[in-house]
Tab-separated table of C-alpha atoms in Angstrom:
chain	number	residue	atom	x	y	z
K	3	MET	CA	8.164	-6.599	-12.154
K	4	ARG	CA	8.935	-8.912	-15.009
K	5	ARG	CA	6.390	-9.147	-17.826
K	6	GLY	CA	5.418	-12.694	-16.849
K	7	SER	CA	4.688	-11.611	-13.281
K	8	ARG	CA	2.514	-8.742	-14.508
K	9	ASP	CA	0.582	-11.108	-16.767
K	10	VAL	CA	-0.096	-13.491	-13.874
K	11	VAL	CA	-1.384	-10.680	-11.684
K	12	ALA	CA	-3.387	-9.156	-14.555
K	13	THR	CA	-5.103	-12.481	-15.153
K	14	ALA	CA	-5.796	-12.872	-11.442
K	15	VAL	CA	-7.267	-9.367	-11.167
K	16	SER	CA	-9.354	-9.920	-14.300
K	17	GLN	CA	-10.780	-13.169	-12.944
K	18	LEU	CA	-11.515	-11.451	-9.659
K	19	PHE	CA	-13.471	-8.685	-11.412
K	20	ASP	CA	-15.291	-11.316	-13.472
K	21	ALA	CA	-16.370	-13.150	-10.344
K	22	ALA	CA	-17.322	-9.929	-8.625
K	23	VAL	CA	-19.722	-8.696	-11.327
K	24	GLN	CA	-21.445	-11.965	-12.248
K	25	PRO	CA	-25.108	-11.950	-11.210
K	26	HIS	CA	-25.867	-14.547	-8.587
K	27	GLY	CA	-27.891	-17.646	-9.413
K	28	VAL	CA	-29.016	-20.983	-8.101
K	29	GLU	CA	-25.771	-22.635	-9.146
K	30	GLU	CA	-23.803	-20.715	-6.516
K	31	SER	CA	-22.365	-23.061	-3.894
K	32	GLY	CA	-22.411	-20.923	-0.736
K	33	GLU	CA	-25.357	-19.274	0.961
K	34	TYR	CA	-24.727	-16.878	3.815
K	35	ARG	CA	-26.775	-14.709	6.085
K	36	ILE	CA	-25.544	-11.158	6.402
K	37	GLU	CA	-23.740	-11.810	9.708
K	38	GLU	CA	-21.806	-14.753	8.252
K	39	LEU	CA	-21.031	-12.820	5.071
K	40	ALA	CA	-19.597	-9.976	7.138
K	41	ARG	CA	-17.449	-12.386	9.155
K	42	LEU	CA	-16.059	-14.139	6.056
K	43	ALA	CA	-15.319	-10.840	4.313
K	44	GLY	CA	-13.764	-9.212	7.378
K	45	THR	CA	-16.210	-6.325	7.456
K	46	THR	CA	-19.401	-5.341	9.292
K	47	THR	CA	-23.084	-5.824	8.578
K	48	ARG	CA	-23.443	-2.050	8.617
K	49	ASN	CA	-20.880	-1.717	5.820
K	50	ILE	CA	-22.675	-4.381	3.798
K	51	ARG	CA	-25.947	-2.462	4.081
K	52	VAL	CA	-24.175	0.744	3.033
K	53	TYR	CA	-22.671	-0.985	-0.020
K	54	ARG	CA	-26.118	-2.374	-0.880
K	55	ASP	CA	-27.709	1.080	-0.593
K	56	ARG	CA	-24.950	2.586	-2.764
K	57	GLY	CA	-25.421	-0.036	-5.473
K	58	LEU	CA	-22.094	-1.822	-5.007
K	59	LEU	CA	-23.644	-5.193	-4.114
K	60	HIS	CA	-26.351	-7.117	-5.961
K	61	PRO	CA	-29.591	-7.674	-4.030
K	62	PRO	CA	-29.582	-10.852	-1.927
K	63	LEU	CA	-31.908	-13.774	-2.499
K	64	ARG	CA	-35.006	-13.441	-0.322
K	65	VAL	CA	-36.409	-16.534	1.384
K	66	GLY	CA	-39.311	-15.238	3.412
K	67	ARG	CA	-37.806	-12.639	5.693
K	68	ILE	CA	-34.297	-14.070	5.390
K	69	ALA	CA	-31.761	-12.449	3.030
K	70	LEU	CA	-29.286	-14.972	1.635
K	71	PHE	CA	-26.003	-13.949	0.036
K	72	ASN	CA	-23.728	-16.207	-2.034
K	73	ASP	CA	-20.129	-16.607	-3.203
K	74	THR	CA	-20.479	-13.848	-5.802
K	75	HIS	CA	-21.464	-11.431	-3.050
K	76	LEU	CA	-18.494	-12.623	-0.970
K	77	THR	CA	-16.002	-12.173	-3.812
K	78	ARG	CA	-17.407	-8.777	-4.726
K	79	LEU	CA	-17.398	-7.682	-1.091
K	80	ARG	CA	-13.746	-8.670	-0.658
K	81	LEU	CA	-12.843	-6.748	-3.810
K	82	ILE	CA	-14.717	-3.687	-2.530
K	83	THR	CA	-12.887	-3.917	0.799
K	84	SER	CA	-9.534	-4.257	-0.965
K	85	LEU	CA	-10.128	-1.194	-3.134
K	86	LEU	CA	-11.388	0.888	-0.212
K	87	ASP	CA	-8.325	-0.101	1.828
K	88	ARG	CA	-6.153	1.225	-1.004
K	89	GLY	CA	-7.731	4.662	-0.698
K	90	TYR	CA	-10.451	4.593	-3.349
K	91	ASN	CA	-13.823	5.948	-2.241
K	92	ILE	CA	-17.179	4.273	-2.740
K	93	SER	CA	-17.939	6.297	-5.885
K	94	HIS	CA	-14.657	5.189	-7.486
K	95	VAL	CA	-15.318	1.550	-6.629
K	96	ARG	CA	-18.833	1.712	-8.089
K	97	GLU	CA	-17.431	3.258	-11.288
K	98	MET	CA	-14.759	0.531	-11.563
K	99	LEU	CA	-17.256	-2.296	-11.156
K	100	SER	CA	-19.644	-0.629	-13.574
K	101	ALA	CA	-16.875	-0.167	-16.129
K	102	TRP	CA	-15.907	-3.834	-15.843
K	103	GLU	CA	-19.527	-4.863	-16.329
K	104	GLN	CA	-19.494	-2.795	-19.531
K	105	GLY	CA	-16.580	-4.846	-20.838
K	106	LYS	CA	-13.648	-2.537	-20.140
K	107	GLY	CA	-10.299	-4.137	-19.259
K	108	VAL	CA	-8.157	-3.842	-16.171
K	109	GLY	CA	-5.800	-1.506	-18.026
K	110	GLU	CA	-8.637	0.852	-18.907
K	111	ILE	CA	-10.044	0.865	-15.382
K	112	LEU	CA	-6.928	0.971	-13.234
K	113	GLY	CA	-3.892	0.472	-15.397
K	114	LEU	CA	-1.953	-2.656	-14.409
K	115	GLU	CA	0.829	-0.785	-12.661
K	116	SER	CA	-1.690	1.297	-10.732
K	117	ALA	CA	-3.810	-1.758	-9.966
K	118	ILE	CA	-0.845	-3.441	-8.312
K	119	ALA	CA	1.125	-0.628	-6.751
K	120	GLY	CA	0.103	2.773	-8.061
K	121	SER	CA	-1.379	4.495	-5.031
K	122	TRP	CA	0.968	2.773	-2.602
K	123	ALA	CA	3.971	4.944	-3.391
K	124	THR	CA	4.695	7.228	-0.450
K	125	GLU	CA	6.836	9.637	-2.486
K	126	LYS	CA	6.036	11.036	-5.901
K	127	PRO	CA	9.036	12.241	-7.954
K	128	GLU	CA	9.058	15.946	-8.751
K	129	ARG	CA	10.464	17.394	-11.990
K	130	MET	CA	12.017	20.855	-12.107
K	131	SER	CA	14.854	22.775	-13.709
K	132	VAL	CA	18.379	21.915	-12.640
K	133	ALA	CA	18.783	25.455	-11.322
K	134	ASP	CA	15.695	25.112	-9.128
K	135	ALA	CA	16.903	21.728	-7.880
K	136	ARG	CA	20.277	23.187	-6.927
K	137	ARG	CA	18.534	26.007	-5.069
K	138	LEU	CA	16.378	23.427	-3.289
K	139	VAL	CA	19.418	21.523	-2.059
K	140	ASP	CA	21.420	24.726	-1.533
K	141	ASP	CA	24.699	22.810	-1.396
K	142	ASP	CA	26.582	22.122	-4.642
K	143	PRO	CA	28.749	19.239	-3.353
K	144	GLY	CA	25.693	17.799	-1.632
K	145	PHE	CA	23.700	18.100	-4.855
K	146	ASP	CA	26.348	16.157	-6.757
K	147	ARG	CA	26.382	13.420	-4.095
K	148	MET	CA	22.609	13.131	-4.234
K	149	VAL	CA	22.778	12.713	-7.998
K	150	GLY	CA	25.372	9.988	-7.511
K	151	LEU	CA	23.109	8.212	-5.001
K	152	GLY	CA	20.032	8.439	-7.229
K	153	VAL	CA	18.180	10.735	-4.844
K	154	ILE	CA	18.140	13.186	-7.748
K	155	LYS	CA	18.261	12.245	-11.431
K	156	LEU	CA	19.232	14.445	-14.359
K	157	GLU	CA	17.085	13.758	-17.426
K	158	ASP	CA	16.717	15.751	-20.660
K	159	GLY	CA	18.244	18.862	-19.163
K	160	GLU	CA	15.954	18.750	-16.120
K	161	ALA	CA	16.230	17.419	-12.588
K	162	VAL	CA	13.925	14.732	-11.233
K	163	ILE	CA	13.730	14.812	-7.433
K	164	VAL	CA	13.250	11.090	-6.756
K	165	ARG	CA	13.121	11.473	-2.957
K	166	PRO	CA	11.486	14.864	-2.282
K	167	LYS	CA	10.521	13.954	1.301
K	168	LEU	CA	14.102	12.947	2.062
K	169	ILE	CA	15.432	16.270	0.793
K	170	GLU	CA	12.709	18.079	2.743
K	171	ALA	CA	13.856	16.270	5.886
K	172	PHE	CA	17.482	17.153	5.152
K	173	ASN	CA	16.629	20.842	4.754
K	174	ASP	CA	14.613	20.841	7.979
K	175	ILE	CA	17.430	19.291	10.027
K	176	ARG	CA	20.038	21.581	8.442
K	177	GLN	CA	18.317	24.508	10.147
K	178	TYR	CA	19.808	23.225	13.400
K	179	GLY	CA	23.342	23.391	12.071
K	180	VAL	CA	23.750	19.793	10.873
K	181	GLY	CA	25.755	19.741	7.638
K	182	THR	CA	24.478	18.250	4.377
K	183	ASP	CA	27.532	15.979	4.152
K	184	LYS	CA	26.750	14.434	7.531
K	185	LEU	CA	23.104	13.869	6.604
K	186	ILE	CA	24.087	12.182	3.356
K	187	ASP	CA	26.621	10.051	5.241
K	188	LEU	CA	23.829	8.937	7.562
K	189	HIS	CA	21.611	8.166	4.576
K	190	GLU	CA	24.352	6.027	3.019
K	191	ARG	CA	24.731	4.059	6.256
K	192	ILE	CA	21.018	3.676	6.961
K	193	GLY	CA	19.908	2.893	3.387
K	194	PRO	CA	21.378	-0.640	3.236
K	195	LEU	CA	19.888	-1.472	6.636
K	196	ILE	CA	16.445	-0.345	5.468
K	197	ASP	CA	16.912	-2.439	2.314
K	198	GLN	CA	17.618	-5.475	4.492
K	199	ILE	CA	14.402	-4.916	6.454
K	200	SER	CA	12.489	-4.408	3.223
K	201	GLY	CA	13.982	-7.581	1.769
K	202	ILE	CA	12.885	-9.634	4.772
K	203	LEU	CA	9.326	-8.302	4.612
K	204	VAL	CA	8.973	-8.584	0.843
K	205	GLN	CA	10.346	-12.123	0.883
K	206	ALA	CA	7.675	-13.062	3.400
K	207	GLY	CA	5.023	-11.631	1.089
K	208	ILE	CA	6.468	-13.424	-1.953
K	209	GLU	CA	6.504	-16.745	-0.122
K	210	GLU	CA	2.829	-16.321	0.726
K	211	VAL	CA	1.980	-15.417	-2.885
K	212	LEU	CA	3.861	-18.402	-4.287
K	213	HIS	CA	2.135	-20.594	-1.732
K	214	ARG	CA	-1.224	-19.472	-3.142
K	215	ILE	CA	-0.393	-18.959	-6.849
K	216	ASN	CA	2.142	-21.333	-8.374
K	217	PRO	CA	3.594	-20.087	-11.693
K	218	GLY	CA	2.368	-22.317	-14.506
K	219	ALA	CA	-0.364	-23.921	-12.421
K	220	ALA	CA	-4.078	-23.219	-12.584
K	221	LEU	CA	-5.166	-20.110	-10.725
K	222	PRO	CA	-6.917	-20.680	-7.380
K	223	PRO	CA	-10.629	-19.902	-6.911
K	224	ASP	CA	-11.671	-16.276	-7.191
K	225	THR	CA	-12.397	-16.027	-3.481
K	226	GLU	CA	-8.789	-16.995	-2.718
K	227	ILE	CA	-7.517	-14.425	-5.211
K	228	ALA	CA	-9.631	-11.789	-3.467
K	229	GLU	CA	-8.123	-12.821	-0.138
K	230	LEU	CA	-4.631	-12.663	-1.636
K	231	ILE	CA	-5.081	-9.148	-3.015
K	232	THR	CA	-6.533	-7.961	0.286
K	233	MET	CA	-3.668	-9.632	2.150
K	234	LEU	CA	-1.056	-7.913	-0.032
K	235	VAL	CA	-2.641	-4.490	0.486
K	236	ARG	CA	-2.900	-4.928	4.241
K	237	PHE	CA	0.519	-6.558	4.480
K	238	ARG	CA	2.158	-3.542	2.875
K	239	THR	CA	0.246	-1.070	5.034
K	240	GLN	CA	0.791	-2.926	8.287
K	241	ALA	CA	4.447	-3.683	7.514
K	242	VAL	CA	5.201	0.021	7.047
K	243	SER	CA	3.217	0.876	10.178
K	244	ALA	CA	4.934	-1.814	12.270
K	245	VAL	CA	8.439	-0.852	11.109
K	246	SER	CA	7.730	2.853	11.725
K	247	ALA	CA	6.377	2.150	15.200
K	248	THR	CA	9.304	-0.132	16.054
K	249	LEU	CA	11.841	2.429	14.815
K	250	ALA	CA	10.130	5.220	16.773
K	251	PHE	CA	10.104	3.098	19.929
K	252	SER	CA	13.783	2.247	19.501
K	253	ILE	CA	14.770	5.877	18.919
K	254	GLU	CA	12.789	7.044	21.955
K	255	SER	CA	14.367	4.370	24.163
K	256	THR	CA	17.860	5.198	22.928
K	257	ILE	CA	17.338	8.927	23.449
K	258	GLU	CA	16.077	8.362	26.986
K	259	SER	CA	19.097	6.187	27.759
K	260	LEU	CA	21.614	8.662	26.321
K	261	VAL	CA	19.968	11.663	27.992
K	262	GLY	CA	20.059	9.761	31.283
K	263	GLU	CA	23.776	9.102	30.864
K	264	ILE	CA	24.477	12.751	29.995
K	265	LEU	CA	22.512	14.016	32.987
K	266	GLY	CA	24.233	11.455	35.215
K	267	ASP	CA	27.645	12.695	34.071
K	268	VAL	CA	26.616	16.301	34.711
K	269	ILE	CA	25.400	15.462	38.220
K	270	ASP	CA	28.609	13.544	38.991
K	271	LYS	CA	30.721	16.505	37.877
K	272	ASP	CA	28.666	18.922	39.968
K	273	SER	CA	28.987	16.658	42.997
K	274	GLY	CA	32.748	16.431	42.530
K	275	ALA	CA	33.071	20.186	42.225
C-alpha cells in the first residue's frame, strides 16, 4: 500500500484502540443490556461473560440488579472480535489492549503491516540455497520458468520460494506422470483468471472502505471504524471460502459431466461391437 493509505489505516486503528481502552463514564451516549450488546457486536452473551472473566472488558455499570454496558464496551468488544477472527487468542488480545493502555503504539503492538494483513497471508516464502531449490523443483527448465514467473526469486545468491504451496502441488501431481511444463502452462493460463476474480472482490472491498472513510475527510466514529475492520477481516475470509467452494463445485460438476461422456462413449462402442 502507498504510504498515505498506511497512515490513514494507522490513524484509524489507533483511534479504535483509544476508544477501546477508555474507561466508561456518565458521558457515554449508549447504554445496553448484555443481550443488546451481544446483538450489536455480533457475538453471544456467553462470549461477553468469558471476556469479562478474562479481564478483556471493563466491568459494566450496575443499576440494582441490571448490568449496563456503553459505547466503550461496544467498541472494545468489536475490536476483540476482530482480533480473535484474525487468529489471535484471548491472551494475545489481553496483552495488546494492556500494552495500548500503557502507551505503546500500534507499531510496537502489532506492526502496521501485520495489523492490516500480516496473519492473512496463506503462503509464507521460504529461503534456501539455489542448489536445494533446484532439487526441490527437480526440473532445470521448469526451475528457470518459475524464476521467470516470480514463483521463485533469486536474491543474494539464495533462492526465495515465493509460492511453496504451488510447488508442493506441482510435485504431488507430477507423481502421476504430468510434466512440469504442462503444470506451468496451466498456471500461466489460470493465473490471469484468478487475478480477475481477485480484482473484482478487492474492488468491492475498496468501494466499501471509501464509502466509510473518505481520504482527506474526518474519520468516522470509532464504532464505525471497528465495524469496518471487522468487515474487512470477514470479507477476506469469506471471499476466499466462497471462491474455493465455487471452484470446487465447478470442478466436481465438470468431472461428473466428462466422466459421464467417457462412460457413454465406452458403452456405445461395446454395444456396437
